Short mmCIF file of C-alpha atoms in Angstrom, two decimals:
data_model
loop_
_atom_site.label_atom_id
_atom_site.label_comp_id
_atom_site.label_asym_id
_atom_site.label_seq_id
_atom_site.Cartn_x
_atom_site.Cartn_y
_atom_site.Cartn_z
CA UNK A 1 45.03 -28.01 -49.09
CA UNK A 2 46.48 -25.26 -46.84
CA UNK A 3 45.56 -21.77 -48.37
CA UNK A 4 46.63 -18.25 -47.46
CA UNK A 5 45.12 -15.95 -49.35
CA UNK A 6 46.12 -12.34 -49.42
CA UNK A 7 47.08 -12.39 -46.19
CA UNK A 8 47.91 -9.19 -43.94
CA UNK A 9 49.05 -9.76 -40.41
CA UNK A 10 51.24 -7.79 -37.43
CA UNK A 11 51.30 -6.91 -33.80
CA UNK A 12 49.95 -3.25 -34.69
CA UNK A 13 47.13 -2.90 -37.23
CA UNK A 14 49.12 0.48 -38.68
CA UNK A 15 52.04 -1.37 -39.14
CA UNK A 16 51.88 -5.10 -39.91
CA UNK A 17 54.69 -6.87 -40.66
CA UNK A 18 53.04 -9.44 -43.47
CA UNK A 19 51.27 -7.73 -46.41
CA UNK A 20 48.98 -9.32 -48.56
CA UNK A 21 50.91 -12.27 -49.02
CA UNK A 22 49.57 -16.20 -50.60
CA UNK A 23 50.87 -19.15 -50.29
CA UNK A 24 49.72 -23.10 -50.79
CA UNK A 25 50.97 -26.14 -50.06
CA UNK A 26 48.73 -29.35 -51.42
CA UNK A 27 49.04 -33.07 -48.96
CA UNK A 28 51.83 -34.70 -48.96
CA UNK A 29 53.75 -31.24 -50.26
CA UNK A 30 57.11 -29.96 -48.77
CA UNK A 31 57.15 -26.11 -49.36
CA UNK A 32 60.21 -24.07 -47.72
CA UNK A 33 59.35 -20.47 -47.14
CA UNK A 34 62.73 -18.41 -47.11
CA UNK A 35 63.63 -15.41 -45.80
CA UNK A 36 65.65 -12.79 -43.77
CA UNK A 37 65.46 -12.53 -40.51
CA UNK A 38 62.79 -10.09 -39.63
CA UNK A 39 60.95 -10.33 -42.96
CA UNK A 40 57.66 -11.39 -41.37
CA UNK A 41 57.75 -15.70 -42.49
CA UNK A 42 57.04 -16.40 -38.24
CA UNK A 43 54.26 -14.08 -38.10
CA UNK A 44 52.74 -16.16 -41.51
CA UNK A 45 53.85 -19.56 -40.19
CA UNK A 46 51.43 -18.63 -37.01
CA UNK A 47 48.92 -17.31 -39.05
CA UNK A 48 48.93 -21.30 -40.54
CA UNK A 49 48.81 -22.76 -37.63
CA UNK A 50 45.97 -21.23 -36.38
CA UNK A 51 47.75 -19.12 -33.82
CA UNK A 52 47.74 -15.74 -35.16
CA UNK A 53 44.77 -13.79 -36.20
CA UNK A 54 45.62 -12.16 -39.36
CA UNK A 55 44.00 -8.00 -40.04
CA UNK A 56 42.90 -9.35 -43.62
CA UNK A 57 42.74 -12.24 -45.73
CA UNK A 58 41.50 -15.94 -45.69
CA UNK A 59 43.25 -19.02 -44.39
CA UNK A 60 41.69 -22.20 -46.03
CA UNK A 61 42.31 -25.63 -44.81
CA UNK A 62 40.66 -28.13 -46.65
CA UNK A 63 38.79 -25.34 -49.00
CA UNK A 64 36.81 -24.13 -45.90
CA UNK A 65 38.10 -20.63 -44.47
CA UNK A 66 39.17 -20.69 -41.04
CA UNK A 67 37.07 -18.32 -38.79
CA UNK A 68 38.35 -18.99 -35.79
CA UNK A 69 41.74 -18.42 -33.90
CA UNK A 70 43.95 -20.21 -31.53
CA UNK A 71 41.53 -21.89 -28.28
CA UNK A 72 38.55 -21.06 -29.99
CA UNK A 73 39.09 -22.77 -33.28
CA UNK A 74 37.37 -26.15 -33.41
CA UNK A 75 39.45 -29.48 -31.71
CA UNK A 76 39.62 -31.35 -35.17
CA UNK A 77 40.98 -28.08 -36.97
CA UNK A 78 43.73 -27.22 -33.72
CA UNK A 79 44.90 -31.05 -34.02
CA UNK A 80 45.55 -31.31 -37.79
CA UNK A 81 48.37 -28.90 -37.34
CA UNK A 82 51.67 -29.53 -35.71
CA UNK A 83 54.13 -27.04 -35.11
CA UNK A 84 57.87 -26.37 -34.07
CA UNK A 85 59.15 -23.50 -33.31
CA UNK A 86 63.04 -21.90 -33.19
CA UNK A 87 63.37 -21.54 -29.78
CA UNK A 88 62.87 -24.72 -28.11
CA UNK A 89 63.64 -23.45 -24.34
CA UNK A 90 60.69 -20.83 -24.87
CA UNK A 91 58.04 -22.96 -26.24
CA UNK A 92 58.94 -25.46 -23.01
CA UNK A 93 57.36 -25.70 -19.53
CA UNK A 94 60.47 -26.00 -17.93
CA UNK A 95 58.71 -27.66 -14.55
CA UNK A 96 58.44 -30.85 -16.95
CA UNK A 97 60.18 -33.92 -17.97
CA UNK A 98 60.48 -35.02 -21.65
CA UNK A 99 58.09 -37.62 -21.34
CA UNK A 100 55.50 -35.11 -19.72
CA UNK A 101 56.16 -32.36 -22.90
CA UNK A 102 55.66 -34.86 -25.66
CA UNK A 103 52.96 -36.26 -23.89
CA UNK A 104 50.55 -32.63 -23.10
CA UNK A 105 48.66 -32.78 -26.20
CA UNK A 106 47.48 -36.41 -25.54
CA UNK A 107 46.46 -35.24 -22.07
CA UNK A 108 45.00 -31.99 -23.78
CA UNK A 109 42.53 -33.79 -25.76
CA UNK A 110 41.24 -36.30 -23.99
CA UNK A 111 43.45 -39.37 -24.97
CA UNK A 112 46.35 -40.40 -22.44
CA UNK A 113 45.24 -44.09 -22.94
CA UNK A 114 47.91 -43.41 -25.78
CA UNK A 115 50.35 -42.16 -24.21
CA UNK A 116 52.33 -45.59 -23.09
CA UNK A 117 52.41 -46.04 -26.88
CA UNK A 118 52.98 -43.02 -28.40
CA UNK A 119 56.03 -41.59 -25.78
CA UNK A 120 58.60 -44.51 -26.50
CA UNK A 121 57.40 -44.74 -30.18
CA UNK A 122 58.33 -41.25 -30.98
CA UNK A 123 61.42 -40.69 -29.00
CA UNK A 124 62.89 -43.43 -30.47
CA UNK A 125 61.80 -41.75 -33.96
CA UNK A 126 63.12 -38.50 -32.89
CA UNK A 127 66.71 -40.44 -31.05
CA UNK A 128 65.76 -39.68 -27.45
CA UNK A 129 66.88 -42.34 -25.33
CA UNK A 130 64.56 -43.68 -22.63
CA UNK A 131 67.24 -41.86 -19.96
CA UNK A 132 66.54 -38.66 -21.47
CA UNK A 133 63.14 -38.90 -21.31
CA UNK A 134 63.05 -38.64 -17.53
CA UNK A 135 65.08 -35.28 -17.67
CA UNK A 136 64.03 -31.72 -17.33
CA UNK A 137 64.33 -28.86 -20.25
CA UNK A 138 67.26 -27.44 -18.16
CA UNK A 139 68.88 -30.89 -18.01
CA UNK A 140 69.40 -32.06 -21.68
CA UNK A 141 71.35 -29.56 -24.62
CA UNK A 142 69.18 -27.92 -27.63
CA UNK A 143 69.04 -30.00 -29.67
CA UNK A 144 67.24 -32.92 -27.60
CA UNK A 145 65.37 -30.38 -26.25
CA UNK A 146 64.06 -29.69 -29.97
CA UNK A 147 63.92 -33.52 -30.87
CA UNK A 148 61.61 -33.70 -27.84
CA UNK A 149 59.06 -30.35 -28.85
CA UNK A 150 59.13 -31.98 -32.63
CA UNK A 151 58.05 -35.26 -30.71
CA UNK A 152 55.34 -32.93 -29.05
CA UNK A 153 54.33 -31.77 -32.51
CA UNK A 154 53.51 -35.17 -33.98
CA UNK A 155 51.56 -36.88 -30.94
CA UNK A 156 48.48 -36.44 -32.56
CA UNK A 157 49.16 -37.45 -36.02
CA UNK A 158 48.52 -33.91 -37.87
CA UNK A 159 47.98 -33.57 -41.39
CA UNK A 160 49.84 -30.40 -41.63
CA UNK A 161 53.57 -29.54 -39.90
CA UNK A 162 54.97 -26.12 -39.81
CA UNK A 163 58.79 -25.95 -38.87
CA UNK A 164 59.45 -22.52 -38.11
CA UNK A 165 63.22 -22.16 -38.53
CA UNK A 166 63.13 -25.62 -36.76
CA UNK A 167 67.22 -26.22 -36.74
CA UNK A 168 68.60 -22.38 -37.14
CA UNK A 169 70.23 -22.92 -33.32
CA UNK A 170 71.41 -26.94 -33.92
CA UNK A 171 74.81 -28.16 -35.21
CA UNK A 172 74.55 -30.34 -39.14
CA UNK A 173 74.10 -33.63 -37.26
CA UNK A 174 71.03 -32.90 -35.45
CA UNK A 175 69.57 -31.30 -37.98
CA UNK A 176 69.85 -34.33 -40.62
CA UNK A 177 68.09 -36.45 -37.37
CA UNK A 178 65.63 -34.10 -37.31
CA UNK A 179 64.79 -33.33 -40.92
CA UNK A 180 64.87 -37.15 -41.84
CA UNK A 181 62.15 -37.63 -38.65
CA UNK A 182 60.66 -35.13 -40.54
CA UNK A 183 60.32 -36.66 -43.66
CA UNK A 184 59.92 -40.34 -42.37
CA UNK A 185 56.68 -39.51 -40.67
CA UNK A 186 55.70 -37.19 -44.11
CA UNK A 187 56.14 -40.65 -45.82
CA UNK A 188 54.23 -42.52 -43.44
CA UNK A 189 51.43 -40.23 -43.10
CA UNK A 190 50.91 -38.19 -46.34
CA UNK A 191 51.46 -34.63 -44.43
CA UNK A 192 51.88 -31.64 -45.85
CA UNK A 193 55.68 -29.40 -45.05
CA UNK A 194 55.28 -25.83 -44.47
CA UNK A 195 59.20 -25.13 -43.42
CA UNK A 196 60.69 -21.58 -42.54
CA UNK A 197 63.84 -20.62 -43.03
CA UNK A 198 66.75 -18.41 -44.21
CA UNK A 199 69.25 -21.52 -46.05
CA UNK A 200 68.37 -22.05 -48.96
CA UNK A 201 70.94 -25.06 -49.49
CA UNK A 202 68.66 -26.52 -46.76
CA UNK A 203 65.14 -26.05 -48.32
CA UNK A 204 66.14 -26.61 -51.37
CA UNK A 205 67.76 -30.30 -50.73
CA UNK A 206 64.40 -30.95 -48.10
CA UNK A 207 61.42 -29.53 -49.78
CA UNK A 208 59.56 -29.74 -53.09
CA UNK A 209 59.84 -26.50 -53.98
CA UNK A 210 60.96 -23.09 -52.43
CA UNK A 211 59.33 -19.59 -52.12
CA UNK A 212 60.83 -16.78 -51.50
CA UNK A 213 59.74 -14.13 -49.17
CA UNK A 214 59.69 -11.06 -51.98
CA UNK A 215 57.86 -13.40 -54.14
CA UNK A 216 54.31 -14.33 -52.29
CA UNK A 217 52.71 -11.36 -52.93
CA UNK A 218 52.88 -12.08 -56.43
CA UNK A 219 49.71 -13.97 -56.67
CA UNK A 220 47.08 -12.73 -54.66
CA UNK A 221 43.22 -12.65 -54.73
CA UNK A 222 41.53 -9.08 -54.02
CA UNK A 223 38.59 -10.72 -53.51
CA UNK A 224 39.26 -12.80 -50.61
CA UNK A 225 37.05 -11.85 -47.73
CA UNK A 226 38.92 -10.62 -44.23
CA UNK A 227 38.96 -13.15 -41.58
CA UNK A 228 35.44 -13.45 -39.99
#
């Protein structure tokens, strides 16, 4: 299970942009979080994965709070999360090639004995051709750019995939690639959905269920301890 609990996040402790807000989503669970832009649903998203260290509140993964933040959490805790973000161009080192960008968190951890595997088998999940592979972020459009950083997400087989507005910049057809890639390793794998958005036609038709931004800090638990 992936817990927030009461969570209160920002970029200035006198004004944070999340307050008090909870939200679950079990394994194997699809849960769209919607929103205007602006409402604070990026800040939570990287407050779930681990890269945002909320001012209050308890993130749970597996019913053990999360203490740790970003580099310092623990290797097994970092790789059970994948995530995307909107902007593929800024989330991109623009000095590599596809291959290279799907590839870092192999090389990250220890494991490039996978990598002759794992490249071709998840471009071809994600439709990147083996020509595109050899290109450059500034060489290929936005949308294989994005293919190739949700590639990058699921190298390492994580439990848990947050899609922060994933396809807000992409035209309908890349978005159906990338939502059925999406689901196709959810199926395969049993992985939990935590997607962010602001269409609602789209959660709706790809997750389980849909919360809405107003709505999270209906349930929340005063008790819950701040982050240690």
């Amino acid at each position: 299970m992936l817990e927030l609990r009461a969570i209160t996040a920002g970029y200035d402790r006198k004004a944070p942009v999340v307050r008090n807000a909870s939200l679950t989503v079990a394994p194997g669970e699809a849960v769209g979080l919607l929103g205007p832009s602006g409402c604070g649903k990026s800040t939570l998203a990287r407050v779930a994965a681990l890269l945002h260290r909320p001012d209050a509140g308890t993130l749970l993964l597996d019913g053990e709070p999360v203490h740790r933040w970003r580099h310092r959490a623990p290797r097994a805790r970092r790789t059970a999360l994948g995530v995307v973000f909107q902007q593929p161009r800024l989330s991109a080192d623009p000095r590599l090639r596809l291959t290279d960008l799907i590839a870092e968190p192999l090389r990250a951890t220890g494991r490039r004995d996978e990598i002759p595997q794992r490249i071709p088998e998840l471009a071809s999940s994600v439709g990147l051709t083996p020509d595109l592979l050899t290109r450059r972020p500034h060489e290929v459009s936005d949308g294989q750019l994005q293919r190739a950083c949700l590639a990058r997400a699921l190298v390492l087989r994580p439990r848990w995939l947050i899609c922060d507005e994933m396809t807000a910049m992409l035209d309908a057809s890349t978005t159906a690639a990338l939502v059925t890639a999406v689901e196709d390793y959810r199926t395969a794998r049993g992985a939990g959905l935590l997607a962010v958005g602001h269409d609602q036609l789209l959660l709706d038709r790809w997750c389980d269920r849909t919360v809405h931004w107003k709505d999270l800090t209906a349930a929340t638990d005063p008790g819950a301890p701040s982050p240690g």
